[in-house]
mmCIF file of C-alpha atoms and ligand atoms in Angstrom:
data_model
loop_
_atom_site.group_PDB
_atom_site.id
_atom_site.type_symbol
_atom_site.label_atom_id
_atom_site.label_comp_id
_atom_site.label_asym_id
_atom_site.label_seq_id
_atom_site.Cartn_x
_atom_site.Cartn_y
_atom_site.Cartn_z
ATOM 1 C CA MET A 16 -9.264 12.997 19.933
ATOM 2 C CA PRO A 17 -8.647 12.918 16.173
ATOM 3 C CA ILE A 18 -6.398 10.235 14.757
ATOM 4 C CA THR A 19 -2.664 10.940 15.330
ATOM 5 C CA ASP A 20 -0.942 7.613 14.656
ATOM 6 C CA ALA A 21 -1.806 5.034 12.041
ATOM 7 C CA LYS A 22 -0.268 1.657 11.367
ATOM 8 C CA VAL A 23 -0.206 1.184 7.604
ATOM 9 C CA CYS A 24 0.652 -2.219 6.089
ATOM 10 C CA MET A 25 2.275 -2.631 2.703
ATOM 11 C CA LEU A 26 0.544 -5.486 0.870
ATOM 12 C CA GLY A 27 1.358 -6.941 -2.523
ATOM 13 C CA ALA A 28 3.065 -9.795 -4.328
ATOM 14 C CA PHE A 29 6.793 -10.408 -4.182
ATOM 15 C CA ALA A 30 8.916 -7.726 -5.920
ATOM 16 C CA VAL A 31 6.081 -5.362 -6.850
ATOM 17 C CA GLY A 32 7.988 -2.504 -5.218
ATOM 18 C CA LYS A 33 6.607 -2.253 -1.671
ATOM 19 C CA THR A 34 9.979 -1.624 -0.044
ATOM 20 C CA SER A 35 11.022 0.755 -2.830
ATOM 21 C CA LEU A 36 7.814 2.791 -2.446
ATOM 22 C CA VAL A 37 8.364 3.180 1.306
ATOM 23 C CA ARG A 38 11.986 4.179 0.726
ATOM 24 C CA ARG A 39 10.960 6.695 -1.937
ATOM 25 C CA PHE A 40 8.287 8.168 0.330
ATOM 26 C CA VAL A 41 10.385 8.283 3.512
ATOM 27 C CA THR A 42 13.872 9.103 2.176
ATOM 28 C CA SER A 43 13.222 10.268 -1.431
ATOM 29 C CA GLN A 44 15.643 7.595 -2.655
ATOM 30 C CA PHE A 45 15.544 4.631 -4.977
ATOM 31 C CA SER A 46 17.900 1.673 -5.155
ATOM 32 C CA ASP A 47 18.115 -1.228 -7.548
ATOM 33 C CA GLN A 48 19.447 -3.462 -4.827
ATOM 34 C CA TYR A 49 17.309 -6.337 -3.836
ATOM 35 C CA HIS A 50 16.924 -7.503 -0.233
ATOM 36 C CA THR A 51 16.012 -11.093 0.408
ATOM 37 C CA THR A 52 16.192 -11.388 4.171
ATOM 38 C CA ILE A 53 12.919 -12.192 5.880
ATOM 39 C CA GLY A 54 11.417 -9.905 8.466
ATOM 40 C CA VAL A 55 9.308 -6.847 9.132
ATOM 41 C CA LYS A 56 10.653 -3.314 8.758
ATOM 42 C CA VAL A 57 8.888 -0.366 10.335
ATOM 43 C CA ASP A 58 9.341 3.190 9.046
ATOM 44 C CA LYS A 59 7.671 6.379 10.192
ATOM 45 C CA LYS A 60 6.698 9.549 8.418
ATOM 46 C CA THR A 61 4.341 12.335 9.386
ATOM 47 C CA GLN A 62 1.894 13.403 6.698
ATOM 48 C CA THR A 63 -0.185 16.564 7.006
ATOM 49 C CA VAL A 64 -3.524 17.125 5.308
ATOM 50 C CA ASP A 65 -5.371 20.438 5.841
ATOM 51 C CA GLY A 66 -3.313 21.168 8.950
ATOM 52 C CA HIS A 67 -4.050 17.771 10.465
ATOM 53 C CA SER A 68 -0.913 15.648 10.988
ATOM 54 C CA VAL A 69 -0.933 11.873 11.093
ATOM 55 C CA ASN A 70 2.140 9.807 11.983
ATOM 56 C CA LEU A 71 2.136 7.010 9.447
ATOM 57 C CA ILE A 72 3.799 3.912 10.840
ATOM 58 C CA LEU A 73 4.632 1.912 7.746
ATOM 59 C CA TRP A 74 4.940 -1.861 8.102
ATOM 60 C CA ASP A 75 6.755 -3.638 5.331
ATOM 61 C CA LEU A 76 7.667 -7.303 5.043
ATOM 62 C CA TYR A 77 10.946 -7.972 3.353
ATOM 63 C CA GLY A 78 12.194 -11.134 1.765
ATOM 64 C CA GLU A 79 9.711 -13.836 0.804
ATOM 65 C CA ASP A 80 6.341 -12.334 1.605
ATOM 66 C CA ASP A 81 4.722 -15.223 3.416
ATOM 67 C CA TYR A 82 1.425 -13.597 4.298
ATOM 68 C CA GLN A 83 -0.190 -16.899 5.204
ATOM 69 C CA LYS A 84 2.187 -17.339 8.101
ATOM 70 C CA LEU A 85 2.459 -13.694 9.125
ATOM 71 C CA ARG A 86 -1.046 -12.606 8.312
ATOM 72 C CA LEU A 87 -2.474 -11.914 11.755
ATOM 73 C CA SER A 88 0.582 -10.612 13.574
ATOM 74 C CA TYR A 89 1.444 -8.435 10.566
ATOM 75 C CA LEU A 90 -2.022 -6.973 10.070
ATOM 76 C CA ARG A 91 -3.112 -6.687 13.694
ATOM 77 C CA GLY A 92 -3.955 -3.113 14.645
ATOM 78 C CA ALA A 93 -3.506 -1.719 11.130
ATOM 79 C CA SER A 94 -5.580 1.402 10.401
ATOM 80 C CA ALA A 95 -4.997 1.201 6.662
ATOM 81 C CA TYR A 96 -2.996 -0.487 3.951
ATOM 82 C CA LEU A 97 -1.459 0.093 0.572
ATOM 83 C CA LEU A 98 -2.218 -2.618 -1.974
ATOM 84 C CA VAL A 99 0.597 -2.691 -4.513
ATOM 85 C CA LEU A 100 0.714 -4.404 -7.894
ATOM 86 C CA ASP A 101 3.389 -4.391 -10.587
ATOM 87 C CA GLY A 102 2.075 -3.312 -13.990
ATOM 88 C CA THR A 103 4.713 -5.397 -15.740
ATOM 89 C CA ARG A 104 3.404 -8.667 -14.211
ATOM 90 C CA ARG A 105 -0.238 -9.661 -14.586
ATOM 91 C CA THR A 106 -0.001 -12.304 -11.822
ATOM 92 C CA THR A 107 0.522 -9.537 -9.264
ATOM 93 C CA LEU A 108 -2.998 -8.287 -10.029
ATOM 94 C CA ASN A 109 -4.500 -11.591 -8.880
ATOM 95 C CA VAL A 110 -2.323 -11.590 -5.778
ATOM 96 C CA ALA A 111 -3.542 -8.060 -5.025
ATOM 97 C CA ARG A 112 -7.135 -9.254 -5.289
ATOM 98 C CA GLN A 113 -6.487 -12.114 -2.848
ATOM 99 C CA LEU A 114 -4.606 -9.908 -0.411
ATOM 100 C CA GLN A 115 -7.399 -7.323 -0.429
ATOM 101 C CA ARG A 116 -9.889 -10.024 0.603
ATOM 102 C CA MET A 117 -7.521 -11.292 3.274
ATOM 103 C CA ALA A 118 -7.014 -7.774 4.646
ATOM 104 C CA GLU A 119 -10.733 -7.076 4.668
ATOM 105 C CA ASP A 120 -11.390 -10.332 6.549
ATOM 106 C CA ALA A 121 -8.771 -9.424 9.132
ATOM 107 C CA LEU A 122 -9.398 -5.684 9.500
ATOM 108 C CA GLY A 123 -12.886 -4.952 8.209
ATOM 109 C CA SER A 124 -13.274 -2.120 5.715
ATOM 110 C CA VAL A 125 -10.365 0.155 6.656
ATOM 111 C CA PRO A 126 -9.029 2.728 4.163
ATOM 112 C CA PHE A 127 -6.655 1.511 1.462
ATOM 113 C CA ILE A 128 -5.227 2.739 -1.831
ATOM 114 C CA VAL A 129 -4.312 0.551 -4.822
ATOM 115 C CA LEU A 130 -0.890 1.379 -6.262
ATOM 116 C CA ALA A 131 -0.182 0.276 -9.825
ATOM 117 C CA ASN A 132 3.603 0.507 -9.606
ATOM 118 C CA LYS A 133 6.491 0.645 -12.121
ATOM 119 C CA ALA A 134 4.874 3.373 -14.228
ATOM 120 C CA ASP A 135 8.332 4.194 -15.619
ATOM 121 C CA LEU A 136 8.245 0.797 -17.405
ATOM 122 C CA VAL A 137 4.841 1.444 -18.967
ATOM 123 C CA ASP A 138 6.016 0.111 -22.366
ATOM 124 C CA GLU A 139 6.511 -3.283 -20.699
ATOM 125 C CA TRP A 140 3.178 -3.376 -18.892
ATOM 126 C CA GLU A 141 1.135 -6.571 -19.142
ATOM 127 C CA VAL A 142 -1.678 -5.139 -17.067
ATOM 128 C CA THR A 143 -4.153 -3.178 -19.196
ATOM 129 C CA GLN A 144 -6.308 -0.217 -18.243
ATOM 130 C CA GLU A 145 -9.379 -2.477 -18.636
ATOM 131 C CA GLU A 146 -7.978 -4.884 -16.050
ATOM 132 C CA LEU A 147 -7.307 -2.032 -13.658
ATOM 133 C CA ASP A 148 -10.839 -0.709 -14.176
ATOM 134 C CA GLU A 149 -12.155 -4.203 -13.451
ATOM 135 C CA LEU A 150 -10.095 -4.505 -10.265
ATOM 136 C CA VAL A 151 -11.180 -1.166 -8.873
ATOM 137 C CA ARG A 152 -14.593 -1.435 -7.286
ATOM 138 C CA PRO A 153 -16.767 1.530 -6.240
ATOM 139 C CA GLY A 154 -15.053 3.506 -3.501
ATOM 140 C CA TRP A 155 -11.591 2.151 -4.272
ATOM 141 C CA ARG A 156 -8.861 4.643 -5.143
ATOM 142 C CA LEU A 157 -6.077 3.754 -7.558
ATOM 143 C CA VAL A 158 -2.857 5.685 -8.135
ATOM 144 C CA THR A 159 -0.279 4.858 -10.804
ATOM 145 C CA THR A 160 3.168 5.103 -9.219
ATOM 146 C CA SER A 161 6.865 4.706 -9.863
ATOM 147 C CA ALA A 162 9.196 4.221 -6.921
ATOM 148 C CA LYS A 163 11.988 4.863 -9.417
ATOM 149 C CA THR A 164 10.937 8.324 -10.632
ATOM 150 C CA GLY A 165 8.731 9.159 -7.657
ATOM 151 C CA GLU A 166 5.640 9.617 -9.843
ATOM 152 C CA GLY A 167 2.411 9.324 -7.837
ATOM 153 C CA VAL A 168 4.129 8.290 -4.597
ATOM 154 C CA GLU A 169 3.501 11.431 -2.537
ATOM 155 C CA GLN A 170 -0.031 11.576 -3.952
ATOM 156 C CA ALA A 171 -0.755 7.980 -2.903
ATOM 157 C CA PHE A 172 0.308 8.575 0.697
ATOM 158 C CA GLN A 173 -1.556 11.880 0.722
ATOM 159 C CA LEU A 174 -4.761 10.177 -0.466
ATOM 160 C CA LEU A 175 -4.320 7.481 2.144
ATOM 161 C CA THR A 176 -3.904 10.091 4.887
ATOM 162 C CA GLU A 177 -7.022 11.927 3.673
ATOM 163 C CA SER A 178 -8.955 8.648 3.779
ATOM 164 C CA LEU A 179 -7.701 7.943 7.296
ATOM 165 C CA ILE A 180 -8.823 11.359 8.522
ATOM 166 C CA ARG A 181 -12.175 11.032 6.763
ATOM 167 C CA SER A 182 -12.907 7.557 8.114
ATOM 168 C CA ASP A 183 -11.805 8.676 11.581
ATOM 169 C CA ARG A 184 -14.271 11.589 11.414
ATOM 170 C CA ALA A 185 -16.999 9.265 10.167
ATOM 171 C CA ASN A 186 -16.343 6.875 13.058
ATOM 172 C CA THR A 187 -16.168 9.480 15.781
ATOM 173 C CA SER A 188 -19.268 11.330 14.590
ATOM 174 C CA ALA A 189 -21.294 8.148 14.266
ATOM 175 C CA PRO A 190 -23.999 7.771 16.896
ATOM 176 C CA LYS A 191 -22.929 5.492 19.733
ATOM 177 C CA ALA A 192 -24.827 2.262 20.258
ATOM 178 C CA PRO A 193 -27.121 2.458 23.310
HETATM 179 P P1 GDP B 18 9.011 -5.723 -2.800
HETATM 180 O O1 GDP B 18 9.362 -7.174 -2.799
HETATM 181 O O2 GDP B 18 7.558 -5.549 -3.126
HETATM 182 O O3 GDP B 18 9.390 -5.002 -1.549
HETATM 183 O O4 GDP B 18 9.790 -5.045 -4.020
HETATM 184 P P2 GDP B 18 11.108 -4.142 -3.989
HETATM 185 O O5 GDP B 18 10.819 -2.765 -3.513
HETATM 186 O O6 GDP B 18 12.205 -4.878 -3.309
HETATM 187 O O7 GDP B 18 11.400 -4.032 -5.552
HETATM 188 C C1 GDP B 18 11.578 -5.178 -6.345
HETATM 189 C C2 GDP B 18 12.422 -4.809 -7.566
HETATM 190 O O8 GDP B 18 11.683 -3.919 -8.386
HETATM 191 C C3 GDP B 18 13.709 -4.081 -7.205
HETATM 192 O O9 GDP B 18 14.716 -4.479 -8.128
HETATM 193 C C4 GDP B 18 13.366 -2.633 -7.391
HETATM 194 O O10 GDP B 18 14.489 -1.860 -7.715
HETATM 195 C C5 GDP B 18 12.385 -2.697 -8.542
HETATM 196 N N1 GDP B 18 11.381 -1.618 -8.507
HETATM 197 C C6 GDP B 18 10.567 -1.275 -7.497
HETATM 198 N N2 GDP B 18 9.767 -0.253 -7.836
HETATM 199 C C7 GDP B 18 10.081 0.053 -9.115
HETATM 200 C C8 GDP B 18 9.600 1.031 -10.034
HETATM 201 O O11 GDP B 18 8.691 1.838 -9.782
HETATM 202 N N3 GDP B 18 10.182 1.044 -11.281
HETATM 203 C C9 GDP B 18 11.172 0.170 -11.629
HETATM 204 N N4 GDP B 18 11.680 0.271 -12.854
HETATM 205 N N5 GDP B 18 11.648 -0.761 -10.782
HETATM 206 C C10 GDP B 18 11.109 -0.813 -9.543
HETATM 207 MG MG1 MG B 19 10.162 -5.735 0.117
#
């Protein structure tokens, strides 16, 4: 059976725009309001690539993102993740690097897309193209996004869904161990 449901975790430093990206993708809305309660929010949206539909089950931490404490229960069973950084804050690039390692330790090499968010504030970006090129290793995909204008958001989720379908095909067509 091809993949039909995929748990997708939002990963990234505090205030990079994880919640805003999910809201933009799921409800086509943006809000400047800031939520500081702690918890996990789960949203669902079906994405179709080449006639193949995948129910994306989007896991998002809100409030202080304490990944150290939540790490295993949050990531467990995830098929993929979105790694978000905020172009206006260089520190979020280092956090993204750390979180990618943490996710790979916990999940192995599952599909993920790097989102360089807040493209609408590009004049205020601290993160340079060189730094992004350095971050992105072979096989990584990066999309520049804005949860505010919607730029790149649909594309990022579409790429993620394509990667999920591709890796699912690769896994199911791989020869079984004897
Ligand atoms: P989270 O902590 O990663 O979930 O970040 P939020 O989604 O709560 O966003 C943090 C702040 O950044 C909020 O004030 C958002 O309105 C703002 N924000 C998020 N994405 C963007 C974006 O693409 N552009 C701009 N200008 N602001 C954004
Ligand atoms: Mg949030």
